[in-house]
Structures are given as C-alpha cells and as structure tokens.
XYZ file of C-alpha atoms in Angstrom:
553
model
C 19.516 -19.662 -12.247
C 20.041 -18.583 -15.564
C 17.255 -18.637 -18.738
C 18.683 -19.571 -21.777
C 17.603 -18.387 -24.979
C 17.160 -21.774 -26.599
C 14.658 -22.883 -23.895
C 12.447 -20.047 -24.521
C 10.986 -21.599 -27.504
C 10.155 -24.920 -25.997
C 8.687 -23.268 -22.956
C 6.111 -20.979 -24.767
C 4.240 -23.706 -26.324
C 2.023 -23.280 -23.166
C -1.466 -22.575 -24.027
C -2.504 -20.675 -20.771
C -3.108 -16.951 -21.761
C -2.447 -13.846 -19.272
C -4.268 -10.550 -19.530
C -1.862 -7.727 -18.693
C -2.015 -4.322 -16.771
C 0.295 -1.374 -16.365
C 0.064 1.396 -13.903
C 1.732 4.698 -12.274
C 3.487 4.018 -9.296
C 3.680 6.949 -6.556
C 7.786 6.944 -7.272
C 10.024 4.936 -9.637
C 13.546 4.156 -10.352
C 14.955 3.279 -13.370
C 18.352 1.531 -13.409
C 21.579 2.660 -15.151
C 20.090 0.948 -18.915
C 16.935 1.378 -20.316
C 14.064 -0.619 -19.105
C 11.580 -2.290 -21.221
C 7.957 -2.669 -19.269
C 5.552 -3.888 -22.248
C 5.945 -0.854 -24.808
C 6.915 2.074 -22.711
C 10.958 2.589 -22.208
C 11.990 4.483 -18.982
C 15.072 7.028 -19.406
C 18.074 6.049 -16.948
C 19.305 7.217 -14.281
C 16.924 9.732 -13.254
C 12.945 9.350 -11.427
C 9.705 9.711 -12.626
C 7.582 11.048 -9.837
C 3.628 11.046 -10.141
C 1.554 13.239 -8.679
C -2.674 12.529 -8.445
C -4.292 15.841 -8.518
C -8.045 16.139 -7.428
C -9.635 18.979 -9.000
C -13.356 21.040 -7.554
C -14.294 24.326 -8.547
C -15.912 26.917 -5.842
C -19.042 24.013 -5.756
C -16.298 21.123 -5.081
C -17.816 19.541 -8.041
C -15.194 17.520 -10.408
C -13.503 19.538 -12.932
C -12.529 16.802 -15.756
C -11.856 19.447 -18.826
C -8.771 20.835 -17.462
C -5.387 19.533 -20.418
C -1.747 19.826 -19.303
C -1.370 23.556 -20.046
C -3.508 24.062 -17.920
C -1.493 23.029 -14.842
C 1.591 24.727 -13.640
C 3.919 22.382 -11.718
C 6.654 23.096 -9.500
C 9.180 22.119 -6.911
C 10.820 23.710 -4.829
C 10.012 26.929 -6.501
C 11.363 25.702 -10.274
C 8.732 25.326 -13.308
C 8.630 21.708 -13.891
C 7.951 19.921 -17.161
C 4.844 17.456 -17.350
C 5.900 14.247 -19.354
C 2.990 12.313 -18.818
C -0.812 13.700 -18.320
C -4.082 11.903 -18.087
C -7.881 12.460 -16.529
C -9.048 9.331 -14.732
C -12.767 8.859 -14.549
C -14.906 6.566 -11.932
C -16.154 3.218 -12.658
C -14.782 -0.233 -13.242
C -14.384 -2.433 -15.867
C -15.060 -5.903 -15.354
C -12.093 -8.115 -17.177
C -13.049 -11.471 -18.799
C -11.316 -13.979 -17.179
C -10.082 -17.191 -19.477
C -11.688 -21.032 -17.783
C -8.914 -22.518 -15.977
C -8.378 -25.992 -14.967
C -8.773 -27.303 -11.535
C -5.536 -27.308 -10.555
C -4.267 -23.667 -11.832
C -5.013 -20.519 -10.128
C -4.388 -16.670 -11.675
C -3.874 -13.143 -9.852
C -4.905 -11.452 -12.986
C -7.476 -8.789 -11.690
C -10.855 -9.166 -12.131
C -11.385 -5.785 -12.800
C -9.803 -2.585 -13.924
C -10.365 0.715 -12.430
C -9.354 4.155 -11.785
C -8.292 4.147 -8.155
C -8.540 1.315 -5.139
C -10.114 1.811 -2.017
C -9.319 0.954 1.393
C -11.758 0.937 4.649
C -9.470 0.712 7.613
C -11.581 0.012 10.665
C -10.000 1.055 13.812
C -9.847 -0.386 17.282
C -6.906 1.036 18.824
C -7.962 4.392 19.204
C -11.350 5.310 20.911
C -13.979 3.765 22.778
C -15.500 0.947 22.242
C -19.114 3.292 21.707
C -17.765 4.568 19.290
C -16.532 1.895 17.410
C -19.547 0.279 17.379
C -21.266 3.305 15.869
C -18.713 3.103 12.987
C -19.454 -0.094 12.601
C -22.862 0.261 12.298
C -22.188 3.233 9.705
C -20.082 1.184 7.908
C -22.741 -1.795 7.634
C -25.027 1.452 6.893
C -22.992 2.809 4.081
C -22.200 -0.814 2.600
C -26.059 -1.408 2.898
C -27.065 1.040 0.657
C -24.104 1.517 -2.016
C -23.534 0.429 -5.243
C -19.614 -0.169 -5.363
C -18.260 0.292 -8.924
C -14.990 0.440 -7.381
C -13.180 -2.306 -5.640
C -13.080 -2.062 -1.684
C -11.363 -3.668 0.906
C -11.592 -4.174 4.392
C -9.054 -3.957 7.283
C -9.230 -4.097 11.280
C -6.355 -1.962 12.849
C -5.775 -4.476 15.778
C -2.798 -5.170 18.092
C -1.544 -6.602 14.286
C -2.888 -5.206 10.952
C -5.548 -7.993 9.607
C -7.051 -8.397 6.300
C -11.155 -8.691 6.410
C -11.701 -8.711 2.980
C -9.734 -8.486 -0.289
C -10.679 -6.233 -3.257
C -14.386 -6.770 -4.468
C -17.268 -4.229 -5.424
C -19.290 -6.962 -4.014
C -21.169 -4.384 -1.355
C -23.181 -7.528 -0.100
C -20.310 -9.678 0.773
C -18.501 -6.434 1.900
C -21.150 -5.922 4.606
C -21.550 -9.647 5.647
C -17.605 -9.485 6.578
C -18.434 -6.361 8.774
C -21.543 -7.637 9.955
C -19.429 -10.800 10.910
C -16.396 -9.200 12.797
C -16.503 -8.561 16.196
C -14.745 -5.385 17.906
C -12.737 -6.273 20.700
C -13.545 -5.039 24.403
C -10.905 -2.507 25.678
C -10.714 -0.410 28.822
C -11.397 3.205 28.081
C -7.759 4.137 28.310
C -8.908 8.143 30.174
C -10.011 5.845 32.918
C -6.387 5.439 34.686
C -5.396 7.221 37.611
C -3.211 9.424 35.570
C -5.157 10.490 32.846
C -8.173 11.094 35.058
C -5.548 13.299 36.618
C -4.279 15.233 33.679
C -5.939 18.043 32.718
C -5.191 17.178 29.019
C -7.868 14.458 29.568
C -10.871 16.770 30.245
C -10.524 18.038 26.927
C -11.837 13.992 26.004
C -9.164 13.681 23.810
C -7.542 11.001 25.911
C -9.101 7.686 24.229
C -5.719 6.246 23.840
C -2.037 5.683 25.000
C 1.532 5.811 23.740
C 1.942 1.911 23.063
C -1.134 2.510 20.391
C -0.130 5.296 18.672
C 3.377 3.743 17.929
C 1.680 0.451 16.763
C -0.729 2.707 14.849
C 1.797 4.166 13.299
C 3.571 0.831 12.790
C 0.572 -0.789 11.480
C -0.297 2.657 8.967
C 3.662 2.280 7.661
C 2.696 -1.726 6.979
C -0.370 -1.027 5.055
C 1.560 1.559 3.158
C 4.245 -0.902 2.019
C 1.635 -3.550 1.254
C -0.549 -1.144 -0.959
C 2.505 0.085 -2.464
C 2.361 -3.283 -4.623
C -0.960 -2.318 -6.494
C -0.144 0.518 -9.176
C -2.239 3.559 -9.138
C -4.031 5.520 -6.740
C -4.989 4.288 -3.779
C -7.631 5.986 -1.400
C -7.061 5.031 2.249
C -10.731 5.426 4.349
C -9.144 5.153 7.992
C -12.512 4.982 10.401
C -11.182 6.255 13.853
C -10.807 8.724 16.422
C -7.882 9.446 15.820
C -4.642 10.718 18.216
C -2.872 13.736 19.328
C 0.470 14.819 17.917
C 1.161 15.451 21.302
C -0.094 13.972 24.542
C 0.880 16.127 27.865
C 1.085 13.126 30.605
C 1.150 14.810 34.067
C 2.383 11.557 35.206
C 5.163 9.780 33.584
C 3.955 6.314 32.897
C 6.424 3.643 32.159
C 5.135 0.974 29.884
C 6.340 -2.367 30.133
C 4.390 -4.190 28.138
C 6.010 -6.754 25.881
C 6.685 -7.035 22.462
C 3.889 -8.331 20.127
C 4.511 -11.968 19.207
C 6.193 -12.142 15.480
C 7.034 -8.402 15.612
C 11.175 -7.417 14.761
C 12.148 -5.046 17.787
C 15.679 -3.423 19.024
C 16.928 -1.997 21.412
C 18.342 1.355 20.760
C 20.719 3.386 23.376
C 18.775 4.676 25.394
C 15.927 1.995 25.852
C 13.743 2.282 23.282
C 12.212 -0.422 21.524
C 11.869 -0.021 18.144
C 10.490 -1.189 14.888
C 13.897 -1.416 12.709
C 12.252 -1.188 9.220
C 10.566 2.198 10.485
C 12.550 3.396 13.102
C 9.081 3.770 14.853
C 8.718 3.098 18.820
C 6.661 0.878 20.166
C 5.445 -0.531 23.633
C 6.002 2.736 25.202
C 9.413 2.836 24.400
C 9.072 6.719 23.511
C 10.843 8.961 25.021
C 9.607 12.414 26.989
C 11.036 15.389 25.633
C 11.344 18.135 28.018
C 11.537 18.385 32.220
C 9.499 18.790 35.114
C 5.627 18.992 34.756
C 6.069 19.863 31.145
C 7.666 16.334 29.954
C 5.432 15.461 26.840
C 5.504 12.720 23.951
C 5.921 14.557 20.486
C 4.810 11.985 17.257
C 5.276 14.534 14.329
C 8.695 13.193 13.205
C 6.868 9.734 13.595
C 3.581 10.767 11.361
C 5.921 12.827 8.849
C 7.597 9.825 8.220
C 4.634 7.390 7.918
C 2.785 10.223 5.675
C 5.646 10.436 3.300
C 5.574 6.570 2.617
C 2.235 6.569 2.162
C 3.030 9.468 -0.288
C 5.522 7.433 -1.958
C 3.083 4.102 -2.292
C 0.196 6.606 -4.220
C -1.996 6.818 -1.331
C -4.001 9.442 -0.156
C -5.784 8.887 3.097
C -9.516 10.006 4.062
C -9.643 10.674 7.961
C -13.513 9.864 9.208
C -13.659 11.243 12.909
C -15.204 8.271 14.631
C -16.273 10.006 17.231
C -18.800 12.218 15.391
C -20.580 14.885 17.234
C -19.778 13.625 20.687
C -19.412 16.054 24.259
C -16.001 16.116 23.796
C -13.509 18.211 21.792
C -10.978 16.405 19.873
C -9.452 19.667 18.322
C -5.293 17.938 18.880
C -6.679 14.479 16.747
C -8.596 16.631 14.419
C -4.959 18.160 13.878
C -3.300 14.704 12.901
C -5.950 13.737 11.215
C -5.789 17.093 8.981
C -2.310 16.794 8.750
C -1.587 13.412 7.576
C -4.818 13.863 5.266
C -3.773 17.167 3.591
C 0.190 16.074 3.359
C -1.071 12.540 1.231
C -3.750 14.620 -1.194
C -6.775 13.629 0.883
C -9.893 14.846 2.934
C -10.777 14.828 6.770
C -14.028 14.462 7.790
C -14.847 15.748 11.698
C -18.065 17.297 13.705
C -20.294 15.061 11.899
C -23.005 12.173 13.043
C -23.202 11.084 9.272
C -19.840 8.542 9.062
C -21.873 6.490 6.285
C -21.807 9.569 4.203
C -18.471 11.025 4.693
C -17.425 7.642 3.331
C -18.908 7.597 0.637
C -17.241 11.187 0.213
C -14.480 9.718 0.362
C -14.590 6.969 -2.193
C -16.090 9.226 -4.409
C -13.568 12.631 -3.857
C -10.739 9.941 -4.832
C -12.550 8.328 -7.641
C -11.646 11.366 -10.626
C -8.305 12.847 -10.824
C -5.646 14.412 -13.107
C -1.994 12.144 -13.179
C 0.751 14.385 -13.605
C 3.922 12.626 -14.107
C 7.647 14.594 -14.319
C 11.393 14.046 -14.151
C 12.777 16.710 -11.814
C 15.059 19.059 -13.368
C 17.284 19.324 -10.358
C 19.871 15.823 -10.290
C 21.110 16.710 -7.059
C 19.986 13.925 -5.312
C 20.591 15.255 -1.896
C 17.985 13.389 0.502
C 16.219 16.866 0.994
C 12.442 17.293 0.786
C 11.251 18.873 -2.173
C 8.021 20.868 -2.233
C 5.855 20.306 -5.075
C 3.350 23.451 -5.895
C 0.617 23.253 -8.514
C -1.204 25.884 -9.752
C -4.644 25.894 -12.370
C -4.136 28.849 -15.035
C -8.378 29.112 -14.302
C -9.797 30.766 -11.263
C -11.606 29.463 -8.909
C -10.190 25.996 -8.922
C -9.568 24.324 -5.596
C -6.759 21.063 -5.854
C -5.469 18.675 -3.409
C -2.443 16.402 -3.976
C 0.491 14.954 -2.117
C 2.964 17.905 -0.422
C 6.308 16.309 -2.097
C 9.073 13.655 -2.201
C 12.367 13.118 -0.826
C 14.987 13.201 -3.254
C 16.928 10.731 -2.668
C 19.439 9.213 -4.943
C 17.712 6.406 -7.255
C 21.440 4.728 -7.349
C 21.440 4.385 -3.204
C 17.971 3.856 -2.975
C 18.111 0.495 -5.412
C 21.009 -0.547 -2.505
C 18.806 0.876 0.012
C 15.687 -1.119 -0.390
C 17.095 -4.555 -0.610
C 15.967 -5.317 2.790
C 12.729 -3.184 2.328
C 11.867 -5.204 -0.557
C 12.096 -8.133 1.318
C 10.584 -6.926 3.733
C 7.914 -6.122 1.808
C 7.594 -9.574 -0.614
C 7.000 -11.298 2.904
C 4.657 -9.162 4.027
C 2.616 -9.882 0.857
C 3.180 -13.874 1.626
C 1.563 -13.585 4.435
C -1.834 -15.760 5.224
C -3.995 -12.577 5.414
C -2.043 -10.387 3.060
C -4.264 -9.143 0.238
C -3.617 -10.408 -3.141
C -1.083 -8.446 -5.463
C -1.425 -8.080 -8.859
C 1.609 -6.081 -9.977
C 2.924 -9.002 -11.535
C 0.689 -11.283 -13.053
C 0.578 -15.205 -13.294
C -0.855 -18.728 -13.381
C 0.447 -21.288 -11.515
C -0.123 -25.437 -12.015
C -0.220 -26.680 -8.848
C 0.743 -30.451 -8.786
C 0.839 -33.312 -6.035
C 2.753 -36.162 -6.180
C 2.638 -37.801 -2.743
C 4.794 -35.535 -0.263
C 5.885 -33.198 -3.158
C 4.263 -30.310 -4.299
C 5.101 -28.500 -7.665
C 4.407 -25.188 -8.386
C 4.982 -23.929 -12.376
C 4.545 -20.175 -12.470
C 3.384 -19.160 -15.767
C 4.310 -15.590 -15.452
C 2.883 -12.636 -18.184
C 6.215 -11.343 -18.966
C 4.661 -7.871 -19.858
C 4.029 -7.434 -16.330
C 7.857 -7.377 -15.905
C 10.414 -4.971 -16.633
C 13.443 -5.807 -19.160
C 16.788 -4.160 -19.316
C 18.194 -3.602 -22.598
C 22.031 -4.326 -22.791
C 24.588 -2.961 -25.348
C 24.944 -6.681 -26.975
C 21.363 -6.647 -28.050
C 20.073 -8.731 -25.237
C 17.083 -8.104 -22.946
C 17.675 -9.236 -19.705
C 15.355 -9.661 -16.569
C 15.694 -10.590 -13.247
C 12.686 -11.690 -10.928
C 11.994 -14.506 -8.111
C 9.674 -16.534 -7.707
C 8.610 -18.122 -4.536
C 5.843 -20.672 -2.528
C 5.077 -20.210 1.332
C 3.288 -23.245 2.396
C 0.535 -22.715 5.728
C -0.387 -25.547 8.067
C -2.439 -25.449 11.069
C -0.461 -22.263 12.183
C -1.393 -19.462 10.032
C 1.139 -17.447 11.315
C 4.569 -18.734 10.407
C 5.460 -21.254 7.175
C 5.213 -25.379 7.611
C 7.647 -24.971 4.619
C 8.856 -22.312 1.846
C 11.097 -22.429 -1.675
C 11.887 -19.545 -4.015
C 14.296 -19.156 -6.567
C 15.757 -16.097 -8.272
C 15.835 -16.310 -12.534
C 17.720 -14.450 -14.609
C 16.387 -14.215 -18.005
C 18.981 -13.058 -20.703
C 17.099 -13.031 -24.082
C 17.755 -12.365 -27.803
C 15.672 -9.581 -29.181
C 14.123 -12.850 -31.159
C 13.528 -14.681 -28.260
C 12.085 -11.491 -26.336
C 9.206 -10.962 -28.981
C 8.658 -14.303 -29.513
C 8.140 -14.056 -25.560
C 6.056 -11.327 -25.832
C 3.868 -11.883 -28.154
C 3.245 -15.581 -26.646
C 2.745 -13.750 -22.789
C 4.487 -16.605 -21.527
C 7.588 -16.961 -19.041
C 8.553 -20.189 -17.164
C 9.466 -20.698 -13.257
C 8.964 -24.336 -11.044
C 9.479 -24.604 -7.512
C 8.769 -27.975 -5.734
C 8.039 -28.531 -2.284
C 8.471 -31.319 0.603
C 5.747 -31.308 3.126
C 4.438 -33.891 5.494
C 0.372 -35.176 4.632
C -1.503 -32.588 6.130
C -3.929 -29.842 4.726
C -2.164 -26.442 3.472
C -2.646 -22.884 2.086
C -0.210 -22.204 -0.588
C 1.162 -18.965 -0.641
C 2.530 -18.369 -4.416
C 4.548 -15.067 -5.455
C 6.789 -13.315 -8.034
C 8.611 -10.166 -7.295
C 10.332 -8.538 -10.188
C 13.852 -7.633 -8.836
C 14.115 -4.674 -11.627
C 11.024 -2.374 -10.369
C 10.477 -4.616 -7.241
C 6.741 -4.763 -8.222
C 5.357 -8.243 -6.994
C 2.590 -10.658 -7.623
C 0.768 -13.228 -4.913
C -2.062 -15.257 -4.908
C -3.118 -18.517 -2.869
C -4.241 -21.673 -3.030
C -5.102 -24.813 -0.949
C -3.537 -28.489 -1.278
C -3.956 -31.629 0.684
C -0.575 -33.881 0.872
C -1.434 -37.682 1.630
C-alpha cells in the first residue's frame, strides 16, 4: 500500500498529539541513501556502533567529568574516531502525558531515563532454597528502595514470562513478587548419576543440560525483545547460575519433548535445535570427547548469546543466588563472570546480601559515558573485532562490552528479515512487554463483529530515506493480534505494510503536525479480547506495541 502525497494533508487534521523519543541503539545500519530519523541524518553504507562505558576511580565511585579526549578508542588495535559522546546521569523524568479518550490508547513512555532495568528471576537453575531466598531478597530490596528508574520483572521458566512491565512503582513491583509463586522442582544432583559424578560433590550440580540450552534460549529471547527499547539496558539475572562445562560420568540421554509453541529441527546428527539461535535444546547436545572423559562444552553457545545481548545494548549483572552456601560454585561463578564482563557488567558471588548487590547493580548501570564511532576498517568480513578503551587519567577503572562482529550492513539488512519477524512477534505476544521504539495512538472502534484499529503513528519516531527526486520515503507495518480465551496463540490477526513516498512539503508539513495514518480492521466472533497493536519500522526495524481490551457482541 502506497501513501500518496495528496492524502497527507487531509490525514493530519487529526488533533491527537505524540511526544517523541530518540535513542542509541547497541548497533545500526543505515541503508544505501541517507536516512532521516527526526533531525539527525545517518551516513550510508557504513555502521555506527555504540559503546556504554562505566567509569570508577580506585574508590569505584562514578567519574562523570571525563570529555571525549579523554578516552582513547580502539579496535582491533587501530585508533578510532569518536563521532558522538555524551555522560548519562541517574534519575527519571516523568513525561506529561496528553487526556485521551476512552477508546484510544498510546505507547508513548511515561518516563524518560538514562538506562532500563531488568530483574530476571530464575527457576531453572538451583534449588528451590535458594530461590526462595532470592525471592525474599528481592521483596527485601523492592521493600526498601526508592526506584527512580524503571524496572521490570521476569520469571525464567520452562518459557520466558513477563511479571511486570516497566514502572518505578517499587510498591507494585514487590506486590507482583510477593504474588508469584516459584515452582517445585527436584534437586536435579539427586539422580543416580550425578550423585555418582564426582563433578557433583563440588555442589555445582543444581541443574541439567535441557536447562541450560533453554536458558540460553530464553537469555537470546530476552535479548531480542529488549533490543526494541533504545539505550542501555541493565540485565539483573537472580540465579545460580551453570557451568561452561558439566563432566557427566554417565551419559544421560534426554528425551524429553519439545516445549509446546517452541520452533525445533532436527539437525544431522540428532540434535534438536532452536533455528533462530542455532541453540540445543531438550538434551539434544552433543558429548565432545570419548570414554570417561565425554563432557558437554556451552562456550560457543554463551559466546553467541553474550554477543546479542552485546548487540541489543545490554549489559548483564550476575547475582549468585546461592550466596554463601557449603558448596563451591567456582565453574558457574566462571559463566557468570564471563558473560558479565564480555556485555560491560558486574558479577556478584560469596555474598548473603542479594538485596544489596541489586541495588549495585541498578545503580553501577545507572551513569555512563556513550561513545559512538564508524569503524575505519570497511572490510566487512564477519570477524570479531576487539574494541579497547583506554582513560588518558590514572587510576581509572572502565567496563564496557568486549566488541562486535563485523558483519556486512548490506547482508545483514537481507539477513534479518526473518529475525525481524521473528522478533515483531515476539513483541505481539500476550506477555511481551510494551515497546516504545515507535510511538503511537490507536482509535479502537467496534462495530458489531468488526473491529477497527487507526494507528496514529509519531512519524519522528520513524526513519525516512531521502531519494535523488526530492522525495522522502518510508516504509513501516502496522499490525493487530487479537487474544481470546487462549493467551497463547491469536483468535485473529491483520497487518499491512505502507509505503510512504512524500514531497519535502508534505514531509514537514508531516512533521511538524507528528501525525501519520494506518487502519486495520478486524473480523472476530462476540467474545471478550486483548488487542495486541504494533508498528515496526521496516527501515531501522525499531518497533512499537501496546494493548488493549475489546468486547465484540
């Protein structure tokens, strides 16, 4: 579908007003022309990668003084030149929101801050002791804080699930917790074979292979999901935590099936696999070796699942769940102080207080330097480039993400079609956080069995290509997902893709008015639904969702 220029001024008469945002994302593309995104103009055919850069001296207190001179940036060995530099400070700004009516709903944020935070609770690896005792630290630490930064909550289950969405609303925050209730599981060291192993008297056993591949799975989902919210993103994960490498003196074959809903194949030699990740699961890894020394290796596995968190801005806060316990945990402190280090963040192990080291946490992320470059070397190769930074002061301790894969921002646009997809669904879902990349209102109307959706989207939230004849074209989708009694797949879905070609007239006049049109209608039989409304901008793939209930007579 095609926007014409002469509908543009009959369509912005609307009188619905959008506040805007813009934001760093961990790694972007820009296309062959120029993009527009509000009043910043990307260079083609090259990428802008970001680095967050948290800065202590000998104390570990914030340095926030430090300019861009200061900092000398490098990959791979080469001096790199910063293009963009800023200092972002705690706190959060509360946005006014305009009165809607009734029947229109907005994703604009209610706040604006200088980093997001995540607490992921989880119940896959430990026991169930000591998940309780991080939950109680967690109702503990959301007891006594005063959140100036949003928070949200999520349970690492046999799925990922959503407890809460962003809020700095500590009291609500701890009611959810309060509220959810772990699930019972078998200490998984009590089997024949782990009592058996001698890697299990170490008490580093509290899990198996099937969890650490949907661990994995589930840490590569968040990633992708988070990677829709620009800026930083600090990732609390509350757990004990896994070995790189468990030593099995018996080979256990696990046959367990595939988790309802999940996408699985079948590769050649057995293994069933995730296809988005390339990530086993269900067992369906592989020893490598012979004899008594057959193990199960996950480093490829949590290099990959680091590196997208890398490339989604996150940086991830290990909490060691199972505090000062009898055991030793030295192989899951190493994971835990690998995939923290490798994404710019902090572990936290051989400590009772779990309330405090999360409010480390949230607080270590909270002030950081941005330091944003185009790499000198076009060879887009696929390699892994090191970046190094270095403080012309002494005595200056940094952490920040190890690198990027340099892949080529031509074949990754090709790449990610599926990805993206992938990811806009993911973001549909009933207990999918709400995105606010793109921004909108949407009119919900109900005529009898139809529903219609208008989308007013805020077209500075979108990216536009400048052509050579003048025009500013954009290209984004817009789509509703419509819930019934089963919350996990649609009663009924529409979207539509709209391509926008616009005068440079028309554009301003668009601009200025922070107003661009999309309607999708719906057929659904008289029941009670949950409206799942979206936009994903096809140019940066940066999306927007929000929900909304409706009753059909």
């Amino acid at each position: 579908m095609t926007l014409s220029n002469r509908l543009i001024p009959l369509l912005i008469a609307s009188t619905l007003a959008m506040p805007g945002q813009s934001g760093a994302q961990g790694t972007r593309q820009a296309s062959q022309s120029e993009v527009i995104q509000s009043d910043k103009v990307l260079r083609s055919n090259t990428r802008l990668v970001v680095v967050d850069v948290v800065v202590t001296d000998s104390n570990g207190q914030v340095l926030s003084d430090l300019k861009a001179e200061d900092f000398n940036l490098q990959e791979n060995g080469a001096p790199q030149k910063i293009s963009n530099f800023s200092f972002r400070a705690p706190g959060a700004k509360r946005i006014a929101q305009p009165q809607l009516p009734p029947n229109v709903i907005s994703n604009a944020p209610t706040f604006q801050s200088s980093s997001l935070n995540v607490m992921l609770l989880d119940t896959l690896n430990g026991e169930f002791s000591e998940m309780t005792y991080v939950k109680n630290e967690l109702v503990k630490y959301l007891g006594s804080a005063q959140l100036d930064r949003p928070v949200a909550l999520f349970a690492m289950e046999d799925r990922l699930v959503l407890l809460s969405d962003f809020t700095t609303d500590s009291t609500s925050l701890k009611s959810t917790v309060e509220r959810f209730k772990l699930p019972a599981r078998f200490n998984n060291a009590d089997t024949a074979g782990s009592i058996a192993s001698a890697f299990t008297t170490h008490g580093d056993f509290h899990t198996n292979d099937r969890n650490i591949g949907e661990t994995l799975n589930q840490l590569n989902a968040l990633a992708k999901t988070l990677s829709g919210y620009p800026g930083r993103k600090n990732l609390i994960w509350l757990s004990e935590g896994f070995p790189i490498t468990l030593f099995p003196d018996i080979q256990i074959q696990n046959q367990a099936a595939p988790h309802p809903g999940s996408n699985y194949v079948r590769g050649a030699a057995g293994d069933k696999t995730n296809p988005a990740t390339g990530i086993p699961v269900n067992g369906g890894i592989h020893a490598i070796g012979t004899g008594a020394t057959n193990y199960k290796d996950y480093a490829a596995l949590i290099k990959k699942v680091s590196e997208a968190l890398m490339k989604a801005q996150v940086a991830v806060y290990t909490v060691d769940a199972g505090a000062l316990g009898k055991d030793s945990r030295l192989e899951s402190q190493h994971t835990a102080n690998e995939i923290a280090s490798s994404t710019g963040g902090r572990a936290f192990h051989s400590t009772n207080d779990l309330a405090g080291s999360m409010r480390a946490s949230i607080e270590d992320g909270s002030s950081y330097y941005t330091l944003e470059y185009y790499p000198d070397d076009k060879n887009w190769d696929g390699q892994f480039r090191q970046i190094q930074i270095k403080a012309n002061r002494p005595g200056v301790n940094m952490r920040y993400r190890l690198g990027y894969y340099a892949l080529d921002p031509d074949k990754i646009s090709k790449d990610e079609s599926s990805e993206v997809a992938e990811n806009f669904s993911r973001a549909l879902q009933m207990d999918a956080p709400a995105a606010t990349g793109v921004q909108f209102q949407a009119q919900v109307v109900n005529a009898g069995k139809k529903v219609t959706v208008n989308f007013h989207i805020d077209p500075t939230t979108l990216a536009f290509q400048h052509q050579d004849d003048g025009q500013e074209r954009g290209r984004f989708t817009c789509t509703v997902w419509a819930y019934g009694k089963d919350k996990d797949k649609p009663a009924g879905m529409t979207n539509d893709t709209l391509n926008a070609n616009l005068t440079k007239d028309a554009y301003q006049q668009m601009i200025k008015q922070r107003f661009l049109p999309c309607t999708r209608e719906l057929d659904l039989k008289p029941g009670t639904y949950t409206l799942r409304v979206g936009v994903l901008d096809r140019t940066t793939n940066k999306m927007g969702t929000s929900s909304v209930p409706v009753t059909v007579q």
